[in-house]
């Protein structure tokens, strides 16, 4: 898959999933495979976008071998930026799934939640996929109501981040709660809790077990939303 040119140098992504010993097969020495999230956390900002693009595109090709229109096999084209169907001639392009992720706040408190199946003391901002026919604001209000029982009025966009697991765009917002009365959704959430600005600040600046809870690391947009709110 051709990702593009950077300072005149073509960048390509190759799916090596089928190879037993990919490094030996390609004759590459002094390299090793690393987990995407860990590796991306150590890369300069401009290079994380390349990793995200490569991860999403390789994954998209792996999952789109058949035409959703007629069920026949598809073939990659145009340097891997699309796939086309030999039978019905339909062209298919990679898509991005928008997800809203929001820091819900009121006065000097921020609402964070713990997902079912998540690690013990790990709290993060609420999040969810945007449904068909919804605006960003609609999705923020619906997700917050579903996951925490809280009614949100003002929604403010903050920042966004590609999240290639497999192909999401995280749209980070601040959402103002109309009350403190929360009720966690039993299906998705283990717990939702209000934290003070001081607690949020400590979780960003000096995380540790004595705090009793932890927030996502700096690779995640949740971290930056909490940090931005904590330092307001
Ligand atoms: Zn087709």
Coordinates of N, CA and C and ligand atoms in Angstrom, one line a residue:
X1 N 0.9 -1.2 0.0 CA 0.0 0.0 0.0 C 0.9 1.2 0.0
X2 N 0.7 2.1 -1.0 CA 1.4 3.4 -1.0 C 0.8 4.4 -0.1
X3 N 1.5 4.9 0.9 CA 1.0 5.8 1.8 C 1.1 7.3 1.3
X4 N 2.2 7.5 0.6 CA 2.4 8.8 0.0 C 3.9 9.2 0.0
X5 N 4.2 10.4 -0.4 CA 5.6 10.9 -0.5 C 5.8 11.8 0.7
X6 N 7.0 11.7 1.3 CA 7.4 12.6 2.4 C 8.8 13.0 2.1
X7 N 9.0 14.3 1.8 CA 10.3 14.9 1.4 C 10.8 14.0 0.2
X8 N 9.9 13.7 -0.8 CA 10.3 13.0 -1.9 C 10.5 11.5 -1.8
X9 N 10.4 11.0 -0.6 CA 10.6 9.6 -0.3 C 9.3 8.8 -0.2
X10 N 9.1 7.9 -1.1 CA 7.8 7.1 -1.0 C 7.7 6.3 0.3
X11 N 6.6 6.3 1.0 CA 6.4 5.5 2.1 C 5.4 4.4 1.8
X12 N 5.7 3.2 2.1 CA 4.8 2.0 1.8 C 4.5 1.2 3.1
X13 N 3.3 0.6 3.1 CA 3.0 -0.3 4.2 C 2.8 -1.7 3.6
X14 N 3.3 -2.7 4.2 CA 3.2 -4.0 3.7 C 2.7 -5.0 4.8
X15 N 1.7 -5.7 4.4 CA 1.1 -6.7 5.3 C 1.9 -8.0 5.3
X16 N 2.6 -8.3 6.5 CA 3.5 -9.5 6.6 C 2.8 -10.6 7.4
X17 N 1.5 -10.5 7.6 CA 0.8 -11.4 8.4 C 1.0 -12.9 8.0
X18 N 1.1 -13.1 6.7 CA 1.2 -14.5 6.3 C 2.6 -15.1 6.4
X19 N 3.6 -14.3 6.7 CA 5.0 -14.9 6.8 C 5.3 -15.4 8.2
X20 N 5.9 -16.6 8.2 CA 6.3 -17.1 9.5 C 7.4 -16.3 10.2
X21 N 8.5 -16.0 9.4 CA 9.6 -15.2 9.9 C 9.8 -14.0 9.0
X22 N 9.0 -13.0 9.2 CA 9.0 -11.9 8.2 C 10.4 -11.2 8.1
X23 N 11.1 -11.0 9.2 CA 12.4 -10.3 9.1 C 13.4 -11.1 8.3
X24 N 13.4 -12.4 8.6 CA 14.4 -13.3 7.8 C 14.0 -13.3 6.4
X25 N 12.7 -13.5 6.1 CA 12.2 -13.6 4.7 C 12.6 -12.3 3.9
X26 N 12.6 -11.2 4.5 CA 12.9 -9.9 3.8 C 14.4 -9.6 3.9
X27 N 15.1 -10.4 4.7 CA 16.6 -10.1 4.9 C 16.8 -8.8 5.7
X28 N 15.9 -8.5 6.6 CA 16.1 -7.3 7.4 C 16.8 -7.6 8.7
X29 N 17.9 -6.9 9.0 CA 18.6 -7.2 10.3 C 18.5 -6.0 11.2
X30 N 18.6 -6.2 12.5 CA 18.6 -5.2 13.5 C 17.3 -4.5 13.7
X31 N 16.2 -5.2 13.3 CA 14.9 -4.6 13.5 C 14.0 -5.6 14.3
X32 N 13.0 -5.1 15.0 CA 12.1 -6.0 15.7 C 10.7 -5.4 15.6
X33 N 9.7 -6.3 15.8 CA 8.3 -5.8 15.8 C 7.9 -5.3 17.2
X34 N 7.1 -4.2 17.2 CA 6.7 -3.7 18.5 C 5.2 -3.5 18.4
X35 N 4.5 -3.4 19.6 CA 3.1 -3.2 19.6 C 2.8 -1.8 19.2
X36 N 1.8 -1.6 18.3 CA 1.5 -0.3 17.7 C 1.4 0.9 18.7
X37 N 0.6 0.7 19.7 CA 0.3 1.7 20.7 C 1.6 2.2 21.4
X38 N 2.3 1.2 21.9 CA 3.6 1.5 22.6 C 4.6 2.2 21.8
X39 N 4.7 1.7 20.5 CA 5.7 2.3 19.6 C 5.3 3.7 19.2
X40 N 4.0 3.9 18.9 CA 3.5 5.2 18.5 C 3.8 6.2 19.6
X41 N 3.7 5.8 20.8 CA 3.8 6.7 22.0 C 5.2 7.3 22.0
X42 N 6.2 6.6 21.4 CA 7.6 7.1 21.5 C 8.0 7.8 20.2
X43 N 7.1 7.9 19.2 CA 7.5 8.5 17.9 C 7.2 10.0 18.0
X44 N 7.9 10.8 17.1 CA 7.6 12.2 17.0 C 6.2 12.4 16.4
X45 N 5.5 13.5 16.7 CA 4.1 13.7 16.3 C 3.9 13.4 14.8
X46 N 4.8 14.0 13.9 CA 4.5 13.8 12.5 C 4.5 12.4 12.1
X47 N 5.2 11.5 12.8 CA 5.3 10.1 12.4 C 4.1 9.3 12.9
X48 N 3.5 9.7 13.9 CA 2.3 8.9 14.4 C 1.2 8.9 13.4
X49 N 1.1 9.9 12.6 CA 0.0 9.9 11.5 C 0.3 8.9 10.5
X50 N 1.6 8.7 10.2 CA 2.0 7.6 9.2 C 1.6 6.3 9.7
X51 N 1.9 6.0 11.0 CA 1.6 4.7 11.6 C 0.1 4.5 11.6
X52 N -0.7 5.6 11.9 CA -2.1 5.4 12.0 C -2.7 5.1 10.6
X53 N -2.2 5.8 9.6 CA -2.6 5.6 8.2 C -2.3 4.2 7.7
X54 N -1.0 3.7 8.0 CA -0.6 2.4 7.6 C -1.5 1.3 8.3
X55 N -1.6 1.5 9.6 CA -2.4 0.5 10.4 C -3.8 0.3 9.9
X56 N -4.5 1.5 9.6 CA -5.9 1.5 9.2 C -6.0 0.9 7.8
X57 N -5.1 1.3 6.9 CA -5.2 0.8 5.5 C -4.9 -0.7 5.3
X58 N -3.9 -1.2 6.0 CA -3.6 -2.6 5.9 C -4.7 -3.4 6.5
X59 N -5.3 -2.9 7.6 CA -6.4 -3.6 8.2 C -7.6 -3.6 7.3
X60 N -7.8 -2.5 6.6 CA -9.0 -2.3 5.7 C -8.9 -3.3 4.6
X61 N -7.7 -3.4 4.0 CA -7.5 -4.4 2.9 C -7.8 -5.8 3.3
X62 N -7.3 -6.1 4.5 CA -7.4 -7.5 5.0 C -8.9 -7.9 5.2
X63 N -9.7 -6.9 5.5 CA -11.1 -7.1 5.8 C -12.1 -6.9 4.7
X64 N -11.6 -6.5 3.5 CA -12.5 -6.1 2.4 C -12.1 -6.9 1.1
X65 N -11.9 -8.2 1.3 CA -11.6 -9.0 0.1 C -12.8 -9.3 -0.8
X66 N -14.0 -9.1 -0.2 CA -15.2 -9.4 -1.0 C -16.1 -8.1 -1.1
X67 N -16.7 -8.0 -2.3 CA -17.5 -6.9 -2.6 C -18.8 -6.8 -1.7
X68 N -19.1 -5.8 -1.0 CA -20.3 -5.7 -0.2 C -21.5 -5.5 -1.1
X69 N -21.3 -5.2 -2.3 CA -22.4 -5.0 -3.3 C -22.9 -6.4 -3.8
X70 N -22.0 -7.2 -4.3 CA -22.4 -8.5 -5.0 C -21.7 -9.7 -4.4
X71 N -20.8 -9.6 -3.5 CA -20.2 -10.8 -2.8 C -19.0 -11.4 -3.6
X72 N -18.6 -10.8 -4.7 CA -17.5 -11.4 -5.5 C -16.2 -10.8 -5.0
X73 N -15.0 -11.5 -5.3 CA -13.7 -10.9 -4.8 C -13.4 -9.5 -5.3
X74 N -12.7 -8.7 -4.5 CA -12.3 -7.4 -4.9 C -10.8 -7.4 -5.1
X75 N -10.2 -6.4 -5.8 CA -8.8 -6.3 -6.0 C -8.3 -4.9 -5.6
X76 N -7.1 -4.8 -5.0 CA -6.7 -3.4 -4.7 C -6.3 -2.7 -6.0
X77 N -6.4 -1.4 -5.9 CA -6.1 -0.5 -7.1 C -5.5 0.8 -6.6
X78 N -5.0 1.6 -7.5 CA -4.5 3.0 -7.3 C -3.6 3.0 -6.1
X79 N -2.6 2.1 -6.1 CA -1.6 2.1 -5.0 C -2.1 1.7 -3.7
X80 N -3.3 1.0 -3.7 CA -3.8 0.5 -2.5 C -4.7 1.5 -1.8
X81 N -5.1 2.6 -2.5 CA -6.0 3.5 -1.9 C -7.5 3.2 -2.1
X82 N -7.8 2.1 -2.9 CA -9.1 1.7 -3.1 C -9.1 0.2 -3.4
X83 N -10.3 -0.4 -3.5 CA -10.4 -1.8 -4.1 C -11.6 -1.7 -5.1
X84 N -11.5 -2.5 -6.1 CA -12.6 -2.6 -7.1 C -13.0 -4.0 -7.3
X85 N -14.3 -4.2 -7.7 CA -14.9 -5.5 -7.8 C -14.9 -5.8 -9.3
X86 N -14.3 -7.0 -9.7 CA -14.2 -7.4 -11.1 C -15.6 -7.7 -11.6
X87 N -16.5 -8.2 -10.8 CA -17.8 -8.6 -11.3 C -18.8 -7.4 -11.5
X88 N -19.0 -6.6 -10.5 CA -20.1 -5.5 -10.7 C -19.4 -4.2 -10.9
X89 N -18.1 -4.1 -10.9 CA -17.3 -2.9 -11.2 C -17.4 -1.8 -10.1
X90 N -18.0 -2.2 -9.0 CA -18.1 -1.2 -7.9 C -16.7 -0.9 -7.3
X91 N -16.5 0.4 -6.9 CA -15.3 0.8 -6.3 C -15.5 1.0 -4.9
X92 N -14.6 0.6 -4.0 CA -14.7 0.7 -2.6 C -13.5 1.5 -2.0
X93 N -13.8 2.4 -1.1 CA -12.8 3.2 -0.5 C -12.8 3.0 1.0
X94 N -11.6 3.2 1.6 CA -11.5 3.1 3.0 C -12.4 4.1 3.7
X95 N -13.0 3.8 4.8 CA -13.8 4.7 5.5 C -13.3 4.9 6.9
X96 N -13.7 6.0 7.5 CA -13.4 6.4 8.9 C -14.6 6.4 9.7
X97 N -14.6 5.8 10.9 CA -15.7 5.8 11.8 C -15.6 6.9 12.8
X98 N -16.5 7.9 12.8 CA -16.4 9.0 13.8 C -16.9 8.5 15.2
X99 N -16.1 8.9 16.2 CA -16.4 8.5 17.6 C -16.4 9.8 18.4
X100 N -17.4 10.1 19.2 CA -17.3 11.3 20.1 C -16.7 10.8 21.4
X101 N -15.8 11.7 22.0 CA -15.2 11.4 23.3 C -15.3 12.7 24.0
X102 N -15.9 12.7 25.2 CA -16.1 13.9 25.9 C -15.8 14.0 27.4
X103 N -15.3 15.1 27.7 CA -15.1 15.4 29.1 C -16.3 16.1 29.6
X104 N -17.1 15.4 30.5 CA -18.3 16.0 31.0 C -17.9 16.8 32.3
X105 N -18.4 18.0 32.4 CA -17.9 18.8 33.5 C -19.1 19.7 34.1
X106 N -19.0 20.1 35.4 CA -19.9 21.0 36.0 C -19.2 21.6 37.2
X107 N -19.2 22.9 37.2 CA -18.5 23.7 38.3 C -17.0 23.2 38.3
X108 N -16.6 22.7 39.4 CA -15.2 22.3 39.5 C -15.0 20.8 39.5
X109 N -15.9 20.1 38.8 CA -15.8 18.7 38.7 C -15.9 18.1 37.3
X110 N -15.3 16.9 37.1 CA -15.3 16.3 35.8 C -15.8 14.8 36.0
X111 N -16.6 14.4 35.1 CA -17.2 13.0 35.2 C -16.3 12.1 34.4
X112 N -15.8 11.0 35.0 CA -15.1 10.0 34.3 C -15.7 8.6 34.6
X113 N -15.5 7.7 33.7 CA -16.2 6.4 33.9 C -15.2 5.2 33.7
X114 N -15.6 4.1 34.3 CA -14.8 2.9 34.1 C -15.7 1.9 33.4
X115 N -15.1 1.4 32.2 CA -15.9 0.5 31.4 C -15.9 -0.9 32.0
X116 N -16.9 -1.7 31.7 CA -16.9 -3.1 32.1 C -15.8 -3.8 31.4
X117 N -15.1 -4.6 32.2 CA -14.0 -5.4 31.5 C -12.7 -4.6 31.5
X118 N -12.7 -3.3 31.9 CA -11.5 -2.5 32.0 C -10.7 -2.8 33.2
X119 N -9.5 -2.3 33.2 CA -8.6 -2.5 34.4 C -9.2 -1.8 35.6
X120 N -8.9 -2.4 36.8 CA -9.4 -2.0 38.1 C -9.6 -0.5 38.4
X121 N -8.6 0.3 38.4 CA -8.8 1.7 38.9 C -8.7 2.7 37.7
X122 N -8.9 2.2 36.5 CA -8.7 3.0 35.3 C -10.0 3.8 35.0
X123 N -9.9 5.1 35.1 CA -11.1 6.0 34.7 C -10.8 6.8 33.5
X124 N -11.8 6.9 32.6 CA -11.5 7.7 31.4 C -12.8 8.5 31.0
X125 N -12.6 9.4 30.0 CA -13.8 10.2 29.5 C -14.7 9.2 28.8
X126 N -16.0 9.6 28.8 CA -17.0 8.7 28.1 C -16.8 8.9 26.6
X127 N -17.2 7.8 25.9 CA -17.1 7.9 24.4 C -18.0 6.9 23.7
X128 N -18.3 7.2 22.4 CA -19.1 6.2 21.7 C -19.2 6.6 20.2
X129 N -19.6 5.7 19.4 CA -19.7 5.9 18.0 C -20.9 6.8 17.7
X130 N -20.7 7.7 16.6 CA -21.8 8.5 16.2 C -22.7 7.7 15.3
X131 N -24.0 7.8 15.6 CA -25.0 7.0 14.8 C -25.3 7.7 13.5
X132 N -25.9 7.0 12.6 CA -26.3 7.6 11.3 C -27.4 8.7 11.6
X133 N -27.3 9.8 11.0 CA -28.2 10.9 11.1 C -28.0 11.8 12.3
X134 N -26.9 11.5 13.0 CA -26.6 12.4 14.2 C -25.6 13.4 13.9
X135 N -25.7 14.6 14.6 CA -24.6 15.5 14.6 C -23.6 15.1 15.7
X136 N -22.5 15.8 15.7 CA -21.5 15.6 16.8 C -22.2 15.9 18.2
X137 N -22.9 17.0 18.2 CA -23.6 17.4 19.5 C -24.6 16.4 19.9
X138 N -25.5 15.9 18.9 CA -26.5 14.9 19.3 C -25.8 13.7 19.9
X139 N -24.7 13.2 19.3 CA -24.1 12.0 19.7 C -23.5 12.2 21.1
X140 N -22.9 13.3 21.4 CA -22.4 13.6 22.7 C -23.5 13.5 23.7
X141 N -24.6 14.2 23.5 CA -25.7 14.2 24.4 C -26.3 12.8 24.6
X142 N -26.5 12.1 23.6 CA -27.1 10.7 23.7 C -26.1 9.8 24.5
X143 N -24.8 9.8 24.1 CA -23.9 8.9 24.8 C -23.8 9.2 26.3
X144 N -23.7 10.5 26.6 CA -23.6 10.9 28.0 C -24.8 10.4 28.8
X145 N -26.0 10.6 28.2 CA -27.2 10.2 28.8 C -27.3 8.7 29.0
X146 N -26.9 8.0 27.9 CA -26.9 6.5 28.0 C -26.0 6.0 29.1
X147 N -24.8 6.5 29.1 CA -23.7 5.9 29.9 C -23.7 6.4 31.3
X148 N -24.3 7.6 31.6 CA -24.2 8.2 32.9 C -25.5 8.7 33.4
X149 N -26.6 8.8 32.6 CA -27.8 9.3 33.0 C -27.9 10.8 33.1
X150 N -26.8 11.5 32.7 CA -26.7 12.9 32.8 C -27.1 13.7 31.6
X151 N -27.9 14.8 31.8 CA -28.3 15.6 30.7 C -27.3 16.7 30.4
X152 N -26.9 16.8 29.2 CA -25.8 17.8 28.8 C -26.5 18.9 28.0
X153 N -26.1 20.2 28.3 CA -26.6 21.3 27.5 C -25.5 21.7 26.5
X154 N -24.6 22.5 26.9 CA -23.6 23.1 26.0 C -22.5 22.0 25.6
X155 N -22.2 21.9 24.3 CA -21.2 21.0 23.8 C -20.2 21.8 23.0
X156 N -18.9 21.7 23.4 CA -17.9 22.5 22.8 C -16.8 21.6 22.2
X157 N -16.5 21.8 20.9 CA -15.4 20.9 20.3 C -14.1 21.4 20.8
X158 N -13.2 20.4 21.0 CA -11.8 20.7 21.5 C -10.8 20.3 20.5
X159 N -10.7 19.0 20.2 CA -9.6 18.6 19.3 C -10.0 17.2 18.8
X160 N -9.2 16.7 17.8 CA -9.5 15.3 17.3 C -8.3 14.5 17.2
X161 N -8.4 13.2 17.0 CA -7.3 12.3 16.9 C -7.7 11.0 16.1
X162 N -6.9 10.7 15.1 CA -7.1 9.4 14.4 C -6.8 8.3 15.4
X163 N -7.6 7.2 15.4 CA -7.4 6.1 16.3 C -7.5 4.8 15.5
X164 N -6.4 4.3 14.9 CA -6.5 3.3 13.9 C -6.7 1.9 14.5
X165 N -7.7 1.7 15.4 CA -7.9 0.4 15.9 C -9.4 0.0 15.8
X166 N -10.0 -0.2 14.6 CA -9.2 -0.2 13.3 C -9.2 1.1 12.6
X167 N -10.2 1.9 12.7 CA -10.3 3.1 11.7 C -11.2 4.2 12.3
X168 N -10.9 4.6 13.5 CA -11.8 5.6 14.1 C -11.2 7.0 14.0
X169 N -12.0 8.0 14.0 CA -11.6 9.4 14.3 C -12.2 9.8 15.6
X170 N -11.4 10.1 16.6 CA -11.9 10.5 17.9 C -12.1 12.0 17.9
X171 N -13.4 12.4 18.1 CA -13.7 13.8 18.1 C -13.9 14.3 19.6
X172 N -12.9 15.0 20.1 CA -12.9 15.3 21.5 C -13.7 16.6 21.8
X173 N -14.6 16.5 22.8 CA -15.4 17.7 23.2 C -15.5 17.9 24.7
X174 N -15.9 19.1 25.0 CA -16.3 19.3 26.4 C -17.8 19.4 26.5
X175 N -18.4 18.8 27.4 CA -19.9 18.7 27.5 C -20.3 19.2 28.9
X176 N -21.1 20.2 29.0 CA -21.5 20.8 30.3 C -22.7 20.0 30.8
X177 N -22.6 19.5 32.0 CA -23.7 18.7 32.7 C -24.7 19.7 33.3
X178 N -26.0 19.4 33.3 CA -27.0 20.2 33.9 C -27.2 19.8 35.4
X179 N -26.7 18.7 35.8 CA -26.8 18.3 37.2 C -25.6 17.3 37.6
X180 N -25.5 17.0 38.9 CA -24.5 16.1 39.3 C -25.0 14.7 39.5
X181 N -26.3 14.5 39.3 CA -27.0 13.2 39.6 C -26.7 12.2 38.4
X182 N -25.8 11.3 38.7 CA -25.4 10.3 37.7 C -25.9 8.9 38.0
X183 N -26.1 8.2 37.0 CA -26.6 6.8 37.1 C -25.9 6.0 36.0
X184 N -24.9 5.2 36.4 CA -24.1 4.4 35.4 C -24.9 3.4 34.7
X185 N -24.7 3.3 33.4 CA -25.3 2.3 32.5 C -24.8 0.9 32.9
X186 N -25.7 0.0 33.4 CA -25.2 -1.3 33.9 C -24.5 -2.1 32.9
X187 N -24.9 -2.0 31.6 CA -24.4 -2.9 30.6 C -23.0 -2.5 30.2
X188 N -22.8 -1.2 29.9 CA -21.4 -0.8 29.4 C -20.5 -0.4 30.5
X189 N -21.0 0.3 31.6 CA -20.1 0.9 32.5 C -20.1 0.2 33.9
X190 N -18.9 0.1 34.4 CA -18.8 -0.4 35.8 C -19.1 0.7 36.8
X191 N -18.7 1.9 36.5 CA -18.9 3.0 37.4 C -18.7 4.3 36.7
X192 N -19.4 5.3 37.1 CA -19.1 6.7 36.7 C -19.0 7.5 37.9
X193 N -18.0 8.4 38.0 CA -17.8 9.2 39.2 C -17.3 10.6 38.9
X194 N -17.7 11.5 39.8 CA -17.2 12.9 39.6 C -15.8 13.0 40.3
X195 N -14.9 13.7 39.7 CA -13.6 14.0 40.3 C -13.4 15.5 40.4
X196 N -12.6 15.9 41.4 CA -12.4 17.3 41.5 C -11.3 17.7 40.5
X197 N -11.1 19.1 40.3 CA -10.1 19.5 39.4 C -8.7 19.2 39.9
X198 N -8.6 19.2 41.3 CA -7.3 18.9 41.9 C -6.9 17.4 41.7
X199 N -8.0 16.5 41.8 CA -7.7 15.1 41.5 C -7.3 14.9 40.1
X200 N -8.0 15.5 39.2 CA -7.7 15.4 37.7 C -6.3 15.9 37.4
X201 N -5.9 17.0 38.1 CA -4.6 17.6 37.9 C -3.5 16.6 38.3
X202 N -3.7 16.0 39.5 CA -2.7 15.1 40.0 C -2.6 13.8 39.2
X203 N -3.8 13.4 38.6 CA -3.7 12.2 37.7 C -2.9 12.4 36.5
X204 N -2.9 13.7 36.0 CA -2.2 14.1 34.8 C -0.7 14.3 35.2
X205 N -0.5 15.1 36.3 CA 0.9 15.5 36.6 C 1.7 14.5 37.4
X206 N 1.1 13.8 38.3 CA 1.8 12.9 39.2 C 1.0 11.6 39.5
X207 N 0.8 10.8 38.4 CA 0.0 9.6 38.6 C 0.8 8.6 39.5
X208 N 0.0 7.9 40.3 CA 0.6 6.9 41.2 C -0.5 6.2 41.9
X209 N -0.2 5.0 42.5 CA -1.2 4.2 43.2 C -1.9 4.9 44.4
X210 N -1.2 5.8 45.0 CA -1.8 6.5 46.2 C -3.0 7.3 45.8
X211 N -3.1 7.6 44.5 CA -4.2 8.5 44.0 C -5.5 7.7 44.0
X212 N -5.4 6.4 43.9 CA -6.6 5.5 43.9 C -7.3 5.3 42.5
X213 N -6.9 6.1 41.5 CA -7.4 5.9 40.2 C -6.3 6.4 39.2
X214 N -6.5 5.9 37.9 CA -5.5 6.3 36.9 C -6.3 6.7 35.6
X215 N -5.7 7.6 34.8 CA -6.3 8.0 33.6 C -5.5 7.5 32.4
X216 N -6.0 7.5 31.2 CA -5.2 7.0 30.0 C -3.9 7.8 29.8
X217 N -2.9 7.2 29.2 CA -1.6 7.8 28.9 C -1.7 8.9 27.8
X218 N -0.6 9.5 27.6 CA -0.5 10.7 26.7 C -0.8 10.3 25.3
X219 N -0.8 9.1 24.9 CA -1.1 8.7 23.5 C -2.6 8.9 23.2
X220 N -3.4 8.9 24.2 CA -4.9 8.9 24.0 C -5.4 10.3 24.2
X221 N -6.4 10.7 23.4 CA -7.0 12.0 23.4 C -7.7 12.2 24.7
X222 N -8.1 11.2 25.4 CA -8.8 11.3 26.7 C -7.8 12.0 27.7
X223 N -6.6 11.7 27.6 CA -5.6 12.3 28.5 C -5.5 13.8 28.3
X224 N -5.5 14.2 27.0 CA -5.4 15.6 26.7 C -6.7 16.4 27.0
X225 N -7.8 15.7 26.9 CA -9.1 16.4 27.3 C -9.1 16.7 28.8
X226 N -8.7 15.7 29.6 CA -8.7 15.8 31.0 C -7.6 16.8 31.4
X227 N -6.5 16.8 30.7 CA -5.4 17.7 31.0 C -5.8 19.2 30.8
X228 N -6.5 19.4 29.6 CA -6.9 20.7 29.2 C -7.9 21.3 30.2
X229 N -8.8 20.4 30.6 CA -9.9 20.8 31.6 C -9.2 21.1 33.0
X230 N -8.3 20.2 33.4 CA -7.7 20.4 34.7 C -6.8 21.7 34.8
X231 N -6.3 22.1 33.7 CA -5.4 23.3 33.7 C -6.2 24.6 33.3
X232 N -7.5 24.5 33.2 CA -8.3 25.7 32.8 C -8.3 26.7 33.9
Ligands
LIG1 ZN1 -19.3 -6.4 -6.8

